[in-house]
Structures are given as C-alpha cells and as structure tokens.
CSV table of C-alpha atoms in Angstrom, one decimal:
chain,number,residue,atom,x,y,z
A,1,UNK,CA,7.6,56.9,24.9
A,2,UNK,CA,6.3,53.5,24.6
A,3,UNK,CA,5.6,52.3,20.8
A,4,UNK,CA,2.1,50.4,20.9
A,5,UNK,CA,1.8,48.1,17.5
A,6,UNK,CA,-0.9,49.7,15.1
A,7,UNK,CA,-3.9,47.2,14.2
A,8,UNK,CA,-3.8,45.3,10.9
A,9,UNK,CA,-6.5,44.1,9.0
A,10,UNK,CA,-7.8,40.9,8.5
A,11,UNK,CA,-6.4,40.4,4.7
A,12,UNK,CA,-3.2,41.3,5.8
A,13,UNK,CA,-2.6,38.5,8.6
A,14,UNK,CA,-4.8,35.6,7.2
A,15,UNK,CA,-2.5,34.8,4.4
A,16,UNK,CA,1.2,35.3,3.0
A,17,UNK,CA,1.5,38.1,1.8
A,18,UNK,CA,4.3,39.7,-1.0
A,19,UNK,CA,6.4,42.1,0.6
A,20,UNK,CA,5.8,44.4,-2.1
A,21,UNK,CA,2.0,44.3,-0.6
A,22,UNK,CA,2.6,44.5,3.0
A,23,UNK,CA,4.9,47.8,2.5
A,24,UNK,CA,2.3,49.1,0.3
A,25,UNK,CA,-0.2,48.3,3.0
A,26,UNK,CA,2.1,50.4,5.9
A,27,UNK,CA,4.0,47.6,7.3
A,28,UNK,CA,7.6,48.7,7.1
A,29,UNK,CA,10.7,46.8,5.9
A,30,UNK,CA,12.0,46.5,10.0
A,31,UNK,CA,8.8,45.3,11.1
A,32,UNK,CA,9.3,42.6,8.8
A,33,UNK,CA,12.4,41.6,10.0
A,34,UNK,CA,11.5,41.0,13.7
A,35,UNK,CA,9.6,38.6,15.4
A,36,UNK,CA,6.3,39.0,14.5
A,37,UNK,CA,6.6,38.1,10.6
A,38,UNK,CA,7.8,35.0,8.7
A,39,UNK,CA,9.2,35.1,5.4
A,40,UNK,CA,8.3,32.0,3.4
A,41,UNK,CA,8.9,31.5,0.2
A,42,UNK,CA,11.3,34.8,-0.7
A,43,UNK,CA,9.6,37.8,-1.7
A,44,UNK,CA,6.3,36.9,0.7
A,45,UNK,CA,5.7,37.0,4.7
A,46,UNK,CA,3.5,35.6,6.8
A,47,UNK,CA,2.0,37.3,10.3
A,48,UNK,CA,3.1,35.5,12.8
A,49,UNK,CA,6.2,33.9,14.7
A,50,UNK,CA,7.8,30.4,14.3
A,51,UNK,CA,9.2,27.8,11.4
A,52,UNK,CA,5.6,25.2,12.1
A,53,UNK,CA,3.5,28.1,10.5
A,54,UNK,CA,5.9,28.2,7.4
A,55,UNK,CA,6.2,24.2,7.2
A,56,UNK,CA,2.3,24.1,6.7
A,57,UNK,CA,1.3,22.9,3.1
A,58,UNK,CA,-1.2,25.6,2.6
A,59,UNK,CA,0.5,28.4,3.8
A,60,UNK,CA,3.6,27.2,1.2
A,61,UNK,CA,0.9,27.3,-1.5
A,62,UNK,CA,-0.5,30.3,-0.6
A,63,UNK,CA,3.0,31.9,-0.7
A,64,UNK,CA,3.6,30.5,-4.1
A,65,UNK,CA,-0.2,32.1,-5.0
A,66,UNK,CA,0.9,35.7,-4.2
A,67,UNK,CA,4.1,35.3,-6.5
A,68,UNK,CA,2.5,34.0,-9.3
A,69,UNK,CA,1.6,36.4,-12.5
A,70,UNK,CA,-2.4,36.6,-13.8
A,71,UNK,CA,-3.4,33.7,-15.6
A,72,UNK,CA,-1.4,31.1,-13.9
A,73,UNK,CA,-2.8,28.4,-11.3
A,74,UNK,CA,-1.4,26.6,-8.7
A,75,UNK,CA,-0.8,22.4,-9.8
A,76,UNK,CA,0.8,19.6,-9.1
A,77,UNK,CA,0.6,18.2,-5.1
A,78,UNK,CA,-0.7,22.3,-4.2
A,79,UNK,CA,-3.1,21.9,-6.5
A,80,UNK,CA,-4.1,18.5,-4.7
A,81,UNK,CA,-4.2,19.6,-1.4
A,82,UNK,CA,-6.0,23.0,-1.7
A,83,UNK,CA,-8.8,20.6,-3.9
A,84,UNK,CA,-9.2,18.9,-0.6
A,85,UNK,CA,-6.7,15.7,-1.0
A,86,UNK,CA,-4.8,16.7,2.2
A,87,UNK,CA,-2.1,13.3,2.0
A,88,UNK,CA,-0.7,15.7,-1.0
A,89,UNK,CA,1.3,17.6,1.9
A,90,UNK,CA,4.6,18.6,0.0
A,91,UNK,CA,6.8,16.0,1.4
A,92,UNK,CA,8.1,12.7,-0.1
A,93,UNK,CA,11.3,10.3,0.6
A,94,UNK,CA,12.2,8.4,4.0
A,95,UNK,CA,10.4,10.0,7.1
A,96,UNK,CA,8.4,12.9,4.8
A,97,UNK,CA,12.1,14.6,4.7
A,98,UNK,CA,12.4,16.2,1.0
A,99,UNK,CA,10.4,19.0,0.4
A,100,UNK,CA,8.9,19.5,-2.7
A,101,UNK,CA,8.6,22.7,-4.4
A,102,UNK,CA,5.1,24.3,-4.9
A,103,UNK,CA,4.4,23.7,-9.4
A,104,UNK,CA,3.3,26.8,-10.6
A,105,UNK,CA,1.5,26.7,-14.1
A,106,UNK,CA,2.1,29.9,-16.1
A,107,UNK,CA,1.2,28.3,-20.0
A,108,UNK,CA,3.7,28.8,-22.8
A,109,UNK,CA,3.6,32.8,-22.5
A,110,UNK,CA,3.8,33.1,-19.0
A,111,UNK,CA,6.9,34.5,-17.2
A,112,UNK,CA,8.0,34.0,-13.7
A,113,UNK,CA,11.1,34.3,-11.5
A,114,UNK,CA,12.5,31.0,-10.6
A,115,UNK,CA,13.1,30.8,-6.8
A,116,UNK,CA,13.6,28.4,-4.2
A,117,UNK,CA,10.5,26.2,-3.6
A,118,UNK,CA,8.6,27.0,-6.6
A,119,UNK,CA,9.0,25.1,-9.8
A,120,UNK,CA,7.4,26.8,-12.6
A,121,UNK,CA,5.8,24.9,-15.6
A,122,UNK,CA,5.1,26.3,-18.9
A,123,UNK,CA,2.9,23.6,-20.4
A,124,UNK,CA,-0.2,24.7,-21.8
A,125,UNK,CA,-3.6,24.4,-19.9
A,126,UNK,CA,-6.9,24.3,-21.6
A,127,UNK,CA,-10.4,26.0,-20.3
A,128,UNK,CA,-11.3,22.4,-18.9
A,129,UNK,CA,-7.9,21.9,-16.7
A,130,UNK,CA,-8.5,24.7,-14.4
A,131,UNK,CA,-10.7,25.3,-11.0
A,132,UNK,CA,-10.6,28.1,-8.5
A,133,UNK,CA,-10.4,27.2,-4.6
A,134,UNK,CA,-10.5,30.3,-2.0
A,135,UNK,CA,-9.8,33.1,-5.1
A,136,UNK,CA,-6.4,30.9,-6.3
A,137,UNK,CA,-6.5,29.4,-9.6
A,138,UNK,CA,-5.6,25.3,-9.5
A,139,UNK,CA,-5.1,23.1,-12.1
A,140,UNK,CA,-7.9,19.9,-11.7
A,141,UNK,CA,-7.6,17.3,-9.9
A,142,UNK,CA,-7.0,14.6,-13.4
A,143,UNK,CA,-4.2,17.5,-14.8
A,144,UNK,CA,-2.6,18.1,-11.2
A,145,UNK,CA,-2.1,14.0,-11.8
A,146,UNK,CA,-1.2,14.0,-14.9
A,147,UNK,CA,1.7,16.7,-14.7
A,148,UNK,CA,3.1,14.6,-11.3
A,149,UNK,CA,3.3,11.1,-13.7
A,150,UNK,CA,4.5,13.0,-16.7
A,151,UNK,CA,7.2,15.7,-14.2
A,152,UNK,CA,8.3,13.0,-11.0
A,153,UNK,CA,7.4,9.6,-12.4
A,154,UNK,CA,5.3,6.4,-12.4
A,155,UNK,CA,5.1,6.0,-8.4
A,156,UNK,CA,4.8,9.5,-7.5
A,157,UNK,CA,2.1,9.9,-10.3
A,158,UNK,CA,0.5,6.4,-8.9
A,159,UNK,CA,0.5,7.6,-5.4
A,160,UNK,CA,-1.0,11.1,-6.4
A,161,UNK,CA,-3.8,9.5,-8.4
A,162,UNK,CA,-4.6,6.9,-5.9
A,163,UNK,CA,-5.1,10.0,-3.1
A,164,UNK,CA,-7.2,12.2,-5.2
A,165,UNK,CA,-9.9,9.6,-5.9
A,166,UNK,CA,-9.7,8.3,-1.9
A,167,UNK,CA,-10.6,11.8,-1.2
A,168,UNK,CA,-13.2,12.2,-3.8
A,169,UNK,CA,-11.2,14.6,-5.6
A,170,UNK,CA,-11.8,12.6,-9.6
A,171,UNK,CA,-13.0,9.4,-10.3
A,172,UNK,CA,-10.3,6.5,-11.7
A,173,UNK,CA,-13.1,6.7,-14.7
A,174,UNK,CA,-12.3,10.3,-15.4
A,175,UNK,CA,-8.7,10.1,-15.5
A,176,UNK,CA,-8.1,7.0,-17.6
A,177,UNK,CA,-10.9,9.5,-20.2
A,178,UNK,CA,-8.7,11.9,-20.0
A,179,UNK,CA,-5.1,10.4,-20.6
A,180,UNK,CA,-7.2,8.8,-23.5
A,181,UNK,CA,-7.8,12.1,-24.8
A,182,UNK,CA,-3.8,13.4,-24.4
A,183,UNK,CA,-1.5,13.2,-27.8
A,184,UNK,CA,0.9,16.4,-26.9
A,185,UNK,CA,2.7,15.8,-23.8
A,186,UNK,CA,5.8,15.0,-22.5
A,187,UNK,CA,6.0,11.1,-21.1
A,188,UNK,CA,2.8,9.5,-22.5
A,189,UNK,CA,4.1,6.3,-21.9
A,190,UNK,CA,4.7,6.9,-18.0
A,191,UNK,CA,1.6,8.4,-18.0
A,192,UNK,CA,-0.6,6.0,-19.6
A,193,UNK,CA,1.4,3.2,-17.3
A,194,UNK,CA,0.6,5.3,-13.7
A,195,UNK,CA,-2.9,5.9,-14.9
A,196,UNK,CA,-3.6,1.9,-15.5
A,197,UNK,CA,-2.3,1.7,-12.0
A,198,UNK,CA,-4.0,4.0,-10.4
A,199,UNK,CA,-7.1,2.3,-7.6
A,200,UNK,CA,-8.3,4.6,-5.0
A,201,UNK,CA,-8.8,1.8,-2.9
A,202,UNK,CA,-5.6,2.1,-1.4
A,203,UNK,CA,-5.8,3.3,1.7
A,204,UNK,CA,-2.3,5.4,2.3
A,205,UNK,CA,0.8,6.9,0.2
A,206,UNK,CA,2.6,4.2,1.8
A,207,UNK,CA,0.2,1.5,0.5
A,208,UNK,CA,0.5,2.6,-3.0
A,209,UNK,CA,4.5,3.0,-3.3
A,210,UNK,CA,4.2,-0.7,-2.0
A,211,UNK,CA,2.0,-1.7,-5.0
A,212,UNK,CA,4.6,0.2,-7.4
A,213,UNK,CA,7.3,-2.0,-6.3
A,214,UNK,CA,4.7,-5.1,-6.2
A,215,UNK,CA,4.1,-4.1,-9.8
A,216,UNK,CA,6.8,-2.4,-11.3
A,217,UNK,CA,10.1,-3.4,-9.5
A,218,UNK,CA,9.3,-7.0,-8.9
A,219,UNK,CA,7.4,-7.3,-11.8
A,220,UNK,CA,4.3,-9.1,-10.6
A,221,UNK,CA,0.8,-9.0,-11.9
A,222,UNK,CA,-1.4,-6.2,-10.6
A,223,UNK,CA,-2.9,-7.1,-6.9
A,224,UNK,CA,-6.2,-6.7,-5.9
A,225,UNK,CA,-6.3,-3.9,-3.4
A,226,UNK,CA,-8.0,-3.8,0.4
A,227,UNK,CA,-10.1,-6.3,-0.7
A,228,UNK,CA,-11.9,-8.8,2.0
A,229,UNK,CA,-10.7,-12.0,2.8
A,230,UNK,CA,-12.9,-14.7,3.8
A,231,UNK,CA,-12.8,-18.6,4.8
A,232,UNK,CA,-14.9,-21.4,3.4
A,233,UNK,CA,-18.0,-20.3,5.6
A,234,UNK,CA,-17.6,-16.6,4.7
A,235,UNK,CA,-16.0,-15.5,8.0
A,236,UNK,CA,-13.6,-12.3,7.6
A,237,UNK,CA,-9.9,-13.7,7.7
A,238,UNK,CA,-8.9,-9.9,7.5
A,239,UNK,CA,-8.6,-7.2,4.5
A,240,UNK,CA,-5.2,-7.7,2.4
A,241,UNK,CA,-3.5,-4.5,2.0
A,242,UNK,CA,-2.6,-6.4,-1.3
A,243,UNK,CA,-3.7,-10.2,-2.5
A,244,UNK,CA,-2.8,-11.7,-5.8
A,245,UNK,CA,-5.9,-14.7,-6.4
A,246,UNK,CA,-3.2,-16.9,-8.4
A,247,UNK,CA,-0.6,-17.2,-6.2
A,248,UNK,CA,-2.6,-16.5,-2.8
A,249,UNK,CA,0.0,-13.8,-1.9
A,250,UNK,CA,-1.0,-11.2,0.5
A,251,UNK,CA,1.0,-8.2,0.9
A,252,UNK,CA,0.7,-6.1,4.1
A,253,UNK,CA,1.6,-2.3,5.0
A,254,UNK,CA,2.9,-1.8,8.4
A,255,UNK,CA,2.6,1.6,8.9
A,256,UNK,CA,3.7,4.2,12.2
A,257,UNK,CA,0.0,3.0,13.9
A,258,UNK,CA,1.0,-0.9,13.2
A,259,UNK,CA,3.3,-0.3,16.6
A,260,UNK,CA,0.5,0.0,18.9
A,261,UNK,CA,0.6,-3.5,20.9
A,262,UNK,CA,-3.1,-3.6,20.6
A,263,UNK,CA,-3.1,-3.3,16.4
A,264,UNK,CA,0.3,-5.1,16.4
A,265,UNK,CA,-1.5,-7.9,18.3
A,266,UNK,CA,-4.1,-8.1,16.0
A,267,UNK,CA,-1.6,-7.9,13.3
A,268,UNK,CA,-0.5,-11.6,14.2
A,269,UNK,CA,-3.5,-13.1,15.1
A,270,UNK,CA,-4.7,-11.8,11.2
A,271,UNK,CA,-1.1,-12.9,9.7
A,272,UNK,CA,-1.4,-16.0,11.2
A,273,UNK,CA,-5.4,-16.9,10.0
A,274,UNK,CA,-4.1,-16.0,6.5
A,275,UNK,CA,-1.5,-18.7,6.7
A,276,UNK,CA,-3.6,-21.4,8.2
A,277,UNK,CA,-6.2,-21.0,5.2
A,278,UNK,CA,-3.1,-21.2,2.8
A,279,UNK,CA,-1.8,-17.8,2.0
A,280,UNK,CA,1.8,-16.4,1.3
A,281,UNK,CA,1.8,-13.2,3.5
A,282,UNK,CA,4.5,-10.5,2.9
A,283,UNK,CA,5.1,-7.5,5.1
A,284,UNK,CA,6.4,-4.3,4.9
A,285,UNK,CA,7.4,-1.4,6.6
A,286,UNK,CA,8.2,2.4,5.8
A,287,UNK,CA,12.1,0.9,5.5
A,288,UNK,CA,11.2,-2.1,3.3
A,289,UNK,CA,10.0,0.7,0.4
A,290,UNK,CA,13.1,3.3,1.0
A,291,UNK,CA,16.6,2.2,1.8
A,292,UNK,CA,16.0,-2.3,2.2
A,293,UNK,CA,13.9,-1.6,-1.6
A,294,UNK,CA,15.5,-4.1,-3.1
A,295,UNK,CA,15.4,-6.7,-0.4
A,296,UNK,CA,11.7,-5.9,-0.5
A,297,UNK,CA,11.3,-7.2,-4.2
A,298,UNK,CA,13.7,-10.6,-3.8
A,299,UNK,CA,10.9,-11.0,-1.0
A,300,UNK,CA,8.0,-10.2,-2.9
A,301,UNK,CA,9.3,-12.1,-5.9
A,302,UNK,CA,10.4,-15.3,-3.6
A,303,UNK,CA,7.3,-15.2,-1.5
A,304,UNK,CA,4.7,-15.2,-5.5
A,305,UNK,CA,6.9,-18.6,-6.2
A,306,UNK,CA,6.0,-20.6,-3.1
A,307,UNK,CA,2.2,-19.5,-3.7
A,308,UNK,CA,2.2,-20.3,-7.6
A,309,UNK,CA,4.0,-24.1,-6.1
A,310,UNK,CA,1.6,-24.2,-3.3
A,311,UNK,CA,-0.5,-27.5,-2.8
A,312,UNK,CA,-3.7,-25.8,-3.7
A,313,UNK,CA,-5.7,-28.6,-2.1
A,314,UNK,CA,-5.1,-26.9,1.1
A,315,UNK,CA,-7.0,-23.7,-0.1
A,316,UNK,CA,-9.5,-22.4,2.7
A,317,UNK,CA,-10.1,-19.1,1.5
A,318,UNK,CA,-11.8,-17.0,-0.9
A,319,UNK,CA,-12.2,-13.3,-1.3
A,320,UNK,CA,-16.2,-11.0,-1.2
A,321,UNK,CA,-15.7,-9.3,-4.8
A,322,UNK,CA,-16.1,-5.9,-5.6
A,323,UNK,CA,-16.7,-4.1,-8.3
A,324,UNK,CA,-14.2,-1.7,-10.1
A,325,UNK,CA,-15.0,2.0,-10.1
C-alpha cells in the first residue's frame, strides 16, 4: 500500500524547529532523517531539503531561538540581522568563509548547553538592552554592538556599529550615550576606542575594515568618510571612500562590483581627476585587507608622506561638508 505523507501545519514548516517539538507534534524520529528535514544547529530541524536553506542567517538564528531557555535573547550579529541590519550575515574572514556562531544571552543565572554554532554569553542585560522581533527576544541594536567590540574586537565592533546605523538600526549619537554610561564590562577600553570610530557613512563591511587599518594598523588620523570631492568651481571630482584634508589622501574600496568594465572604467577616469587636482589616491581590494594586510599599511603609510610633502600650491580641490550625525 502506498504511504501518502500526512499534512503539517504551518508552525511546524515555517521555522526550525527542536526535535523534541517536532516528535511531540507527530513527526517521527525516521521522518527526520530522510530527505525532507534539515537538521541545523543540533537538537533542531528544519522542513525542507538542501544545505542553502541551513546556510541562511535567519534560519541559523532561528535555530539558536528554539534552543534557548526563557529569559534569554538572541545578540551579537543575530541580533543585528533579525533588527533589520542584514550585512550582519554570520560570516567574516577572506571570501565570507568562517562562520560565526549565533551569541545567545542567558544573564548570570541562565543555563544552557554549549553546542556547535552557538556561543552562549552570561553577561547581565538590563530592561533597556532588550527588544522582541517576530516572538524572539534580541538584545538592541547599541548592546548587540557593544558585546561584538567588547567579545571579537575593535574592527569587528567598528564594522558592526558602522552597519547598524547605515541601516537605521541606532544612531552614532545613542551609542557613544550609552558606552558613556558603561563602568562594569569586560574591555572598556576596546570599546570606547570602536565606538569613537564608529560613522555610518561607510558604505560596506569592506569599507570599514579598510578604515580600521587606515586608523588603527597604520596609525593615521581618522578620515573623513564618503564625503564629496569637488574642484575649484564646485564640479564633483568623485566621493572618496576615504580622504584625509591634511595630507589630500584618498583611500578607495574596490569591491566584487568594481570589476564590471563599465564601473572599472569610471574607476580610472575618477582616480585619475583626483590626481590631476592634487590628491594621493590609494586603492584596495578584498586581498589588500586579508592576507597582503601589511603591504596595505606600508602603502597607506607611504602614500600620507608624499601628501603631507606635497607642493600644496598645486591644490585644485576642496570637499562639500557635512555635518556629523
């Protein structure tokens, strides 16, 4: 006799799902184990077939959501992206290749099971560092920053805080209030550092690890960011990724769209108005900030000397200002 698959309802195949749920709900331990359910994180499935469905950013974080005891929230780059900042995908390193785990929040009292791609964070989290998105609990968007600068770093914080306010998730304003405000944490220093850094004018995660190393690495004074470039007659030269006004250094990201023949056309017509006006341009590209790093800084660092010795004279430019938000 053929077997014809029963129907299951819509809270069952929208979301992952703990295993411990879906048995409860009738689906048995075998039907998990063929084709038509994905286990994600362990402990919790998801309907459908395939490895794409379980690489998406949500359906991690939703995974991560069903584990998770009462009282807890969802933070760090989950957090991020469930608030809406959707560059906060889970991935970092060379090419978007290392997987970061989903940061689960439980508070000082809280107990959960460690397991593979879910760090679990026992800070504690007042009445004012929580939101709710879809039913899941998240940490905001300033404390999902915070815990990234204070748990993986200056850059990583940097980057996280420059995405949430180009999405509109907090206001540079806000944070810089609240690190203010912050006495009992782990890494103040880094934190306070990222947050001065922070400027939701960049435009990409690229463009703000490139700012890090401007900054941090090569130790140069921090850049105006996307800011327009004009000539004597107020004509657009182009937007500079980066510019420093004192040494008329520009710094430009190349990123995966820059390879169009059309943009990277543009690209030199741009590079080369900069340089007729006087500027120092520097590019990069996606290696210049991973494995050629260091290259990248004797660059950046070389290229601030020739515009600090340049005959100013020659100057043709001059940027529209804007103010800071």
């Amino acid at each position: 006799m053929a077997r014809f698959l029963r129907p299951l309802g819509e809270t069952l195949v929208s979301r992952p799902r703990t295993t411990a749920h879906l048995v409860a709900a009738g689906v048995s331990p075998y039907e998990l184990s063929g084709a038509l359910w994905t286990r994600v994180l362990r402990g919790t499935y998801v309907w459908g077939p395939g490895p794409a469905q379980v690489d998406e950013p949500r359906t991690r974080i939703l995974a991560a959501a069903e584990l998770m005891p009462k009282g807890a929230a969802i933070g760090g780059w989950a957090a991020l992206h469930l608030l809406g900042v959707l560059d906060m995908d889970g991935r970092t390193g060379p090419g978007a290749a290392v997987e970061l785990p989903v940061l689960v929040c439980v508070g000082p009292a809280g107990r959960m099971r460690r397991r593979p791609g879910v760090h679990v964070d026992r800070s504690a989290l007042g009445p004012h560092d929580l939101a709710e998105v879809d039913g899941v609990s998240v940490t905001t968007a300033v404390r999902s920053c915070v815990d990234i600068m204070r748990s993986d770093g200056l850059e990583e914080g940097t980057v996280a805080g420059d995405a949430a306010i180009r999405f509109g998730a907090m206001t540079r304003a806000g944070l810089i209030t609240y690190v203010a405000g912050v006495s009992r944490m782990r890494a103040i220093p880094v934190i306070r550092r990222a947050a001065a850094l922070v400027d939701g004018r960049a435009a990409s995660r690229p463009e703000s690890r490139f700012r890090v190393v401007w900054v941090v690495e090569a130790g140069l004074p921090v850049p105006l960011v996307n800011c327009d470039v004009v000539d004597e007659q107020g004509f657009l030269l182009g937007v500079a990724d980066l510019i420093d006004l004192e040494a008329a250094m520009v710094g430009e990201y190349d990123g995966k769209d820059h390879r169009d023949l059309k943009r990277h056309t543009s690209d030199n017509v741009r590079e080369e108005g900069f340089e007729r006006h006087n500027l120092v341009v520097v590019r990069a590209t996606a290696l210049d900030l991973w494995p050629r790093r260091a290259r990248l800084v004797t660059r950046l660092q070389a290229a601030h000397r020739d515009g600090l010795s340049r005959d100013r004279s020659r100057d043709r430019w001059d940027i529209r200002r804007w103010t800071t938000t």
